[in-house]
mmCIF file of C-alpha atoms in Angstrom:
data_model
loop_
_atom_site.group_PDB
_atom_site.id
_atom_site.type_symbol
_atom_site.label_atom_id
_atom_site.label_comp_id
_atom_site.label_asym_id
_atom_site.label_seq_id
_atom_site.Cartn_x
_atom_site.Cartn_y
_atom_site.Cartn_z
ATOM 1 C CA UNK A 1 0.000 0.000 0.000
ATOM 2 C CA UNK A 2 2.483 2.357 -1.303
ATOM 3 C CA UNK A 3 1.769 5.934 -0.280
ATOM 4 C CA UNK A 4 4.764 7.823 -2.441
ATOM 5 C CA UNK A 5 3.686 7.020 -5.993
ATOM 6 C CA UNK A 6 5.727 7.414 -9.012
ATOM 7 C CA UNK A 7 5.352 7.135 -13.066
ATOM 8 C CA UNK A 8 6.053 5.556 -15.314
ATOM 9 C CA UNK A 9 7.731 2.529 -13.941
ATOM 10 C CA UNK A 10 9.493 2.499 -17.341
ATOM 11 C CA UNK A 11 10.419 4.746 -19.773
ATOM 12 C CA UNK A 12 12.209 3.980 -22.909
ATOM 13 C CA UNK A 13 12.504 7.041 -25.129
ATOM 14 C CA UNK A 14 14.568 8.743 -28.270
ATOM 15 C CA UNK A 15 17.769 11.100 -27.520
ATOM 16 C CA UNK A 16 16.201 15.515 -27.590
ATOM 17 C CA UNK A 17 13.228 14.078 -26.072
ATOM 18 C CA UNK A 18 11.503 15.986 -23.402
ATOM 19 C CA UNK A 19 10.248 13.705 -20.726
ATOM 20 C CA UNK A 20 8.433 14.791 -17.196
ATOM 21 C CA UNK A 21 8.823 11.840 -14.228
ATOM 22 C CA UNK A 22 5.746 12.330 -11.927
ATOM 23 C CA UNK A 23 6.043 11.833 -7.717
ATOM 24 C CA UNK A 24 3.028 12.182 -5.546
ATOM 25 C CA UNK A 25 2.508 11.253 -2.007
ATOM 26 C CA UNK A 26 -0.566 11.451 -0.002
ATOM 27 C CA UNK A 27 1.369 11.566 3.485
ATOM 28 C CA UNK A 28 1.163 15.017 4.056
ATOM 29 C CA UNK A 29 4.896 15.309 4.029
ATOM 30 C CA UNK A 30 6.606 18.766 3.562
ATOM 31 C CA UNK A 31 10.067 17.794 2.039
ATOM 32 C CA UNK A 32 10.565 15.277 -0.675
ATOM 33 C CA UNK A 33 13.361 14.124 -2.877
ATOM 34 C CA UNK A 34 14.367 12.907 -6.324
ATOM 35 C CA UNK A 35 17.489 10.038 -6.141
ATOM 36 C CA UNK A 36 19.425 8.869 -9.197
ATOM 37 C CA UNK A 37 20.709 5.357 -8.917
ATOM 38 C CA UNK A 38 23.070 3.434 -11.413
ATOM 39 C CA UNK A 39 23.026 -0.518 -10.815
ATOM 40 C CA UNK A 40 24.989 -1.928 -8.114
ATOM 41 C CA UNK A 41 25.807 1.680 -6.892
ATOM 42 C CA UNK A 42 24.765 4.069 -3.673
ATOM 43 C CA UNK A 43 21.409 6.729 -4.133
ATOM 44 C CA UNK A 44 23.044 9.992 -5.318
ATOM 45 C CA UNK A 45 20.517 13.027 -4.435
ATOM 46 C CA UNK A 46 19.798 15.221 -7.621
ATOM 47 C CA UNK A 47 17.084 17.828 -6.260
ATOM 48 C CA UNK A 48 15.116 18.290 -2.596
ATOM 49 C CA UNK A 49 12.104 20.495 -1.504
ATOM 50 C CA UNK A 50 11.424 21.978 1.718
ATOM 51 C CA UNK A 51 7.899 22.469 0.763
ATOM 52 C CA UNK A 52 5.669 24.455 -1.786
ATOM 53 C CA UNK A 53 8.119 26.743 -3.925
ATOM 54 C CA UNK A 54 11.125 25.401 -2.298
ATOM 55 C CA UNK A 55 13.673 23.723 -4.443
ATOM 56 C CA UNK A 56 17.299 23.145 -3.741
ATOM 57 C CA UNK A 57 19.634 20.968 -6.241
ATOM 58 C CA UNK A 58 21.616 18.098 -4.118
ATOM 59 C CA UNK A 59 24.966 16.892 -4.639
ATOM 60 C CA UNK A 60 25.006 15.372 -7.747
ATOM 61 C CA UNK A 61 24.727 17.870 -10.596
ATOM 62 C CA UNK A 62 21.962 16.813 -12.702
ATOM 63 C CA UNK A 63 20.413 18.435 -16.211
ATOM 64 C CA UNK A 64 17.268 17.949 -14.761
ATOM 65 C CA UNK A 65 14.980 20.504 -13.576
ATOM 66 C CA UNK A 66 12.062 19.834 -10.568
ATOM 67 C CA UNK A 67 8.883 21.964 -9.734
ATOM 68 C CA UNK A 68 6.923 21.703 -6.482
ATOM 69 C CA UNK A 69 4.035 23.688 -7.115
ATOM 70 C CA UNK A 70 1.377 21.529 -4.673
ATOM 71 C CA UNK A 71 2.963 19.975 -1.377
ATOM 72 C CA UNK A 72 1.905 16.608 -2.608
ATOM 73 C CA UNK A 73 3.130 16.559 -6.175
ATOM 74 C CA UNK A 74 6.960 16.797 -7.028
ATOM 75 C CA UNK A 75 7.612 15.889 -10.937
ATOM 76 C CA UNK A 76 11.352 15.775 -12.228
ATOM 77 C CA UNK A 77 11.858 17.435 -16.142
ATOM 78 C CA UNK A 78 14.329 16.775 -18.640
ATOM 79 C CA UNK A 79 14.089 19.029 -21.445
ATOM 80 C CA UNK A 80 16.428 17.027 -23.851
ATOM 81 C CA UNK A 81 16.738 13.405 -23.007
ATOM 82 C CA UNK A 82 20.676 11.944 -23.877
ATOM 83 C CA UNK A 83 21.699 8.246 -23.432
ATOM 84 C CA UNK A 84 23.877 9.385 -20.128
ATOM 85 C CA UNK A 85 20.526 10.207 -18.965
ATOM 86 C CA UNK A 86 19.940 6.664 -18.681
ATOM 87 C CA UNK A 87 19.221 5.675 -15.075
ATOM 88 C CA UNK A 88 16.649 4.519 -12.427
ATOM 89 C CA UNK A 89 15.546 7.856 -10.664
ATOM 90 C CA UNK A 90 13.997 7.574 -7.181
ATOM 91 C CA UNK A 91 11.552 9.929 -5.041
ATOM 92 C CA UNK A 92 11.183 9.920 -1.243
ATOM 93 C CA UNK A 93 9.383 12.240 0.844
ATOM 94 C CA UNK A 94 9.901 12.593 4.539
ATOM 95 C CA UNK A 95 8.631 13.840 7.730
ATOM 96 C CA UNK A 96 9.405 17.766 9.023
ATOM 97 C CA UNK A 97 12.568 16.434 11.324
ATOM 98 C CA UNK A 98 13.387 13.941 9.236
ATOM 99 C CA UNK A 99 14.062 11.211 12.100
ATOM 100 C CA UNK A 100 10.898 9.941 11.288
ATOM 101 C CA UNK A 101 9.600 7.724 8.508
ATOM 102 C CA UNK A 102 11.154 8.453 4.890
ATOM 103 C CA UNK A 103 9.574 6.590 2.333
ATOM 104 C CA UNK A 104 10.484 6.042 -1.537
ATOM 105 C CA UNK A 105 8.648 5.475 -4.427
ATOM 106 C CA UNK A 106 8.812 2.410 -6.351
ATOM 107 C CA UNK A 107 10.957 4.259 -9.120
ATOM 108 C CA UNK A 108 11.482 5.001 -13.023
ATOM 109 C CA UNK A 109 14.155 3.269 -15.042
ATOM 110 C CA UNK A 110 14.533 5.496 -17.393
ATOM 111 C CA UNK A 111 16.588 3.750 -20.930
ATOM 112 C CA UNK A 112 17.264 6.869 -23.265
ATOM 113 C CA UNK A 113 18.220 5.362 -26.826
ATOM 114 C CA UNK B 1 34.376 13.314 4.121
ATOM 115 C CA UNK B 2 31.134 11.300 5.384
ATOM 116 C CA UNK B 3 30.790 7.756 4.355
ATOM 117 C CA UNK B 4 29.080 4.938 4.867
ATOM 118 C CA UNK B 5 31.033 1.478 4.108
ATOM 119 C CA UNK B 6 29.099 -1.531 3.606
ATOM 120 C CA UNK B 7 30.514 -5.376 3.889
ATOM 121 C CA UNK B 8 30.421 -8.032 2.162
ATOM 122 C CA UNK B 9 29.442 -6.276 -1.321
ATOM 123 C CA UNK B 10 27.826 -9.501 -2.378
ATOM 124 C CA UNK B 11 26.663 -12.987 -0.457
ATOM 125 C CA UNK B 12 24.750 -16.282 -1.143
ATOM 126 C CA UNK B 13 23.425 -18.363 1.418
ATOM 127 C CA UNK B 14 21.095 -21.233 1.543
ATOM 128 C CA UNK B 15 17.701 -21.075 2.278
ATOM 129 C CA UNK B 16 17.154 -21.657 6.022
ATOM 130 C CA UNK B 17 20.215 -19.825 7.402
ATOM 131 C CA UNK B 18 21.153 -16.677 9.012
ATOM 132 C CA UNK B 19 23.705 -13.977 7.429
ATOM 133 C CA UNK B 20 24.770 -10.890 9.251
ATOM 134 C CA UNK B 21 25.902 -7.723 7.128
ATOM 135 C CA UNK B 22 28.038 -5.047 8.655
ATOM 136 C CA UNK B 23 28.075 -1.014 7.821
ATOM 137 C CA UNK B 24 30.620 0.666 9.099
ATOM 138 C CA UNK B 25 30.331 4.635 8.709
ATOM 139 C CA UNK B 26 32.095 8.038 9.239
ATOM 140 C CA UNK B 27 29.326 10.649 9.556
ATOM 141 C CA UNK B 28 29.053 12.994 11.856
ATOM 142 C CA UNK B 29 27.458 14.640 14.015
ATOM 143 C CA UNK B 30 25.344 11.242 13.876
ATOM 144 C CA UNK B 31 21.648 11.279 14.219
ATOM 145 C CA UNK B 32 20.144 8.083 12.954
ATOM 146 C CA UNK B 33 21.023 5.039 10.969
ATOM 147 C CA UNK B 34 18.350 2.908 8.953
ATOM 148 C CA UNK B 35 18.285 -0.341 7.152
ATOM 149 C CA UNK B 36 16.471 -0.748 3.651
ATOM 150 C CA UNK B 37 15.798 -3.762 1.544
ATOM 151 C CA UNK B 38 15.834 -2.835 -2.195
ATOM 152 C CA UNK B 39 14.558 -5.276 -4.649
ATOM 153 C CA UNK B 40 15.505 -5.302 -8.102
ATOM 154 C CA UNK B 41 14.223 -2.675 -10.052
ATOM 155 C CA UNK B 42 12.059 -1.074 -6.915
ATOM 156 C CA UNK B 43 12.567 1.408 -4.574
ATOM 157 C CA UNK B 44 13.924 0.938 -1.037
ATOM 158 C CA UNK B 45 12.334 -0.305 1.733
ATOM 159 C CA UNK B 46 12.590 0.630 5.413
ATOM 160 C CA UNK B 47 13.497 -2.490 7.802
ATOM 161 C CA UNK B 48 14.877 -0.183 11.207
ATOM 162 C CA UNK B 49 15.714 2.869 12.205
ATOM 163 C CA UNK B 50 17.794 3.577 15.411
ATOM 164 C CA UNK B 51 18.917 6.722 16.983
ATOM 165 C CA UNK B 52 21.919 7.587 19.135
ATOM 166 C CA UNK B 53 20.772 5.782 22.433
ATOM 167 C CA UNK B 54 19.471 2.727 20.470
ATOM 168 C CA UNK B 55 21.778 -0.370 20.173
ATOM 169 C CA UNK B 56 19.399 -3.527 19.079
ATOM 170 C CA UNK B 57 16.183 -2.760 16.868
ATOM 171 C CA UNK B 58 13.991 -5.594 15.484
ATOM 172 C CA UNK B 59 11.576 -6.265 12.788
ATOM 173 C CA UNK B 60 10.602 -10.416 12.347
ATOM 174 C CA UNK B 61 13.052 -11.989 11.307
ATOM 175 C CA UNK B 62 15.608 -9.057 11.175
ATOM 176 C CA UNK B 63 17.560 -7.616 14.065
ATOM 177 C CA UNK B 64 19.564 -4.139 13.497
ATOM 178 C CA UNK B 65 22.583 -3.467 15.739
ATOM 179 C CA UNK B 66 24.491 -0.325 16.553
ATOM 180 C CA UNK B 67 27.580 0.129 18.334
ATOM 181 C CA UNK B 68 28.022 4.653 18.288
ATOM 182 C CA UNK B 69 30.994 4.578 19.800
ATOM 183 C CA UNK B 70 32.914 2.258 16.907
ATOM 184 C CA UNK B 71 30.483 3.732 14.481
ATOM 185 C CA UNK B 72 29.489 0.225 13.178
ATOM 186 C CA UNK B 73 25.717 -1.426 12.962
ATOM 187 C CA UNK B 74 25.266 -5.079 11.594
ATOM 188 C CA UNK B 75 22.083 -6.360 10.034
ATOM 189 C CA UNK B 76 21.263 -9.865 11.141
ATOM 190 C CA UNK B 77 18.417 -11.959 9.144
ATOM 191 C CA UNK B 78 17.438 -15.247 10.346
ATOM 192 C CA UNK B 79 16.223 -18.297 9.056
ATOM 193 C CA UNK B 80 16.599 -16.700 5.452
ATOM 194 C CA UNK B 81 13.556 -17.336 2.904
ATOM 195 C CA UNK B 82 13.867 -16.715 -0.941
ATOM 196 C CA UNK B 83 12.349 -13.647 -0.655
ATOM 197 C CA UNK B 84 15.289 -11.887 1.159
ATOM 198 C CA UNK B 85 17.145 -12.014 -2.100
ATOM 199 C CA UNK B 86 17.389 -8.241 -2.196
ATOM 200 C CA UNK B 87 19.662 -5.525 -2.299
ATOM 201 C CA UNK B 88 20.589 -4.149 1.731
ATOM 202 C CA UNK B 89 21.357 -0.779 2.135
ATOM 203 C CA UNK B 90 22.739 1.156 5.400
ATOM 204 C CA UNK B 91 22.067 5.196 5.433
ATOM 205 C CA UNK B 92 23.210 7.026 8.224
ATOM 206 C CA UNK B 93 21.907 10.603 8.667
ATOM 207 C CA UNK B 94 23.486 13.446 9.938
ATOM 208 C CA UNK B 95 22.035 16.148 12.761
ATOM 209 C CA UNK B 96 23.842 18.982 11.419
ATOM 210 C CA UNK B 97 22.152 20.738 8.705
ATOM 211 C CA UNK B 98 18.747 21.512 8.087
ATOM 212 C CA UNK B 99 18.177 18.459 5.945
ATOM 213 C CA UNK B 100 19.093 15.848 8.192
ATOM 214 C CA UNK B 101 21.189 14.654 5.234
ATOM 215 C CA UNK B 102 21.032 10.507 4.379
ATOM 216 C CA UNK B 103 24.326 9.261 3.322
ATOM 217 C CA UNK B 104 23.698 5.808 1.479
ATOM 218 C CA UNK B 105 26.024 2.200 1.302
ATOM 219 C CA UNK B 106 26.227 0.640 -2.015
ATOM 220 C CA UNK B 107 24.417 -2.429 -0.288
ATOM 221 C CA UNK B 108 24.661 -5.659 0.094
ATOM 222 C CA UNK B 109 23.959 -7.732 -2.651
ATOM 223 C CA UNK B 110 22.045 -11.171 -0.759
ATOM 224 C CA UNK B 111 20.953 -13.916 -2.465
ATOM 225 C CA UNK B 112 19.534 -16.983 -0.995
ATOM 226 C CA UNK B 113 19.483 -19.887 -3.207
ATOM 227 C CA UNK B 114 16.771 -22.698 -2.589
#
């Protein structure tokens, strides 16, 4: 009974494409996150929110761009897909103190040919 | 520079018997380390969380450990089934920023063969 949702599981799609991953959660929480993850390899953290029209870029540089416009929706951009782009890319929210429960979605692996 | 060092990188057991995976880690000032179980192609899931004053957390069949002083925590699953094939991931966070910043393992790669 997931409550951080995210789509599309998979995404296969031409290099110059613009592509939009979508993350909602129905927790109520105020920050949330977007993860990259290569196979076999540690969550890097591409972009964070404190909350509605907060966005901060984490510390792996990423072409991607994120929008948090209602405190339950968080979707990740990429205005011109490229085959580095390729990766599985991971959302979380958390509670305010961030002790508490932090939850992921189930993920996109995105394949950009 | 804050890390988090996960051992062994992969292991196969049988079906039936108990594994323990160690995380060692660097960050500081500490504030809480978790345990997630990451299938293949999905994201993680949360099996503990323990804070400072914690040192044993369980959940079934798996029992967390953390030792602040030596900075290390050990994962111990019992009686494995086929479903704990999975992908075991330590993240420690940190108290001093804002954040509460998650610093992730690699994992360890379990697989547990019938």
């Amino acid at each position: 009974e997931a409550d951080i949702y995210q789509t599309p599981r998979y995404l296969v799609i031409g290099t110059g494409k613009k592509i939009t991953l979508e993350c909602s959660q129905t927790m109520g929480h105020d920050k949330m996150y977007w993860y990259q993850q290569d196979p076999g390899m540690e969550l890097h953290l591409i972009h964070y929110s404190y909350g509605v029209n907060s966005t901060e870029k984490g510390d792996l540089s990423s072409e991607s761009t994120v929008s948090r416009i209602r405190t339950e929706h968080f979707p990740l951009t990429l205005e011109s897909a490229r085959p580095s782009h390729t990766s599985q890319y991971l959302c979380a929210s958390s509670e305010g103190s961030g002790v508490g429960g932090y939850t992921f979605g189930s993920g996109t692996r995105l394949t950009v040919v | 520079k804050n890390q988090v060092e996960q051992s062994p990188q992969s292991l196969i057991i049988l079906e039936g018997k108990n594994c323990t995976l160690q995380c060692n880690y660097t960050v500081s000032p500490f504030s809480n380390l978790r345990w997630y179980k990451q299938d293949t192609g999905r994201g993680p899931v949360s099996l503990t969380i323990m804070t400072f004053s914690e040192n044993t957390k369980s959940n079934g069949r798996y029992t967390a450990t953390l030792d602040a002083d030596t900075k290390q925590s050990s994962l111990h699953i019992t009686a494995s089934q086929l479903s704990d094939s999975a992908s075991y991931i330590c993240v420690v966070s940190d108290r001093g920023s804002t954040l509460g910043r998650l610093y992730f393992g690699r994992g360890t790669q379990l697989t547990v063969w019938p």
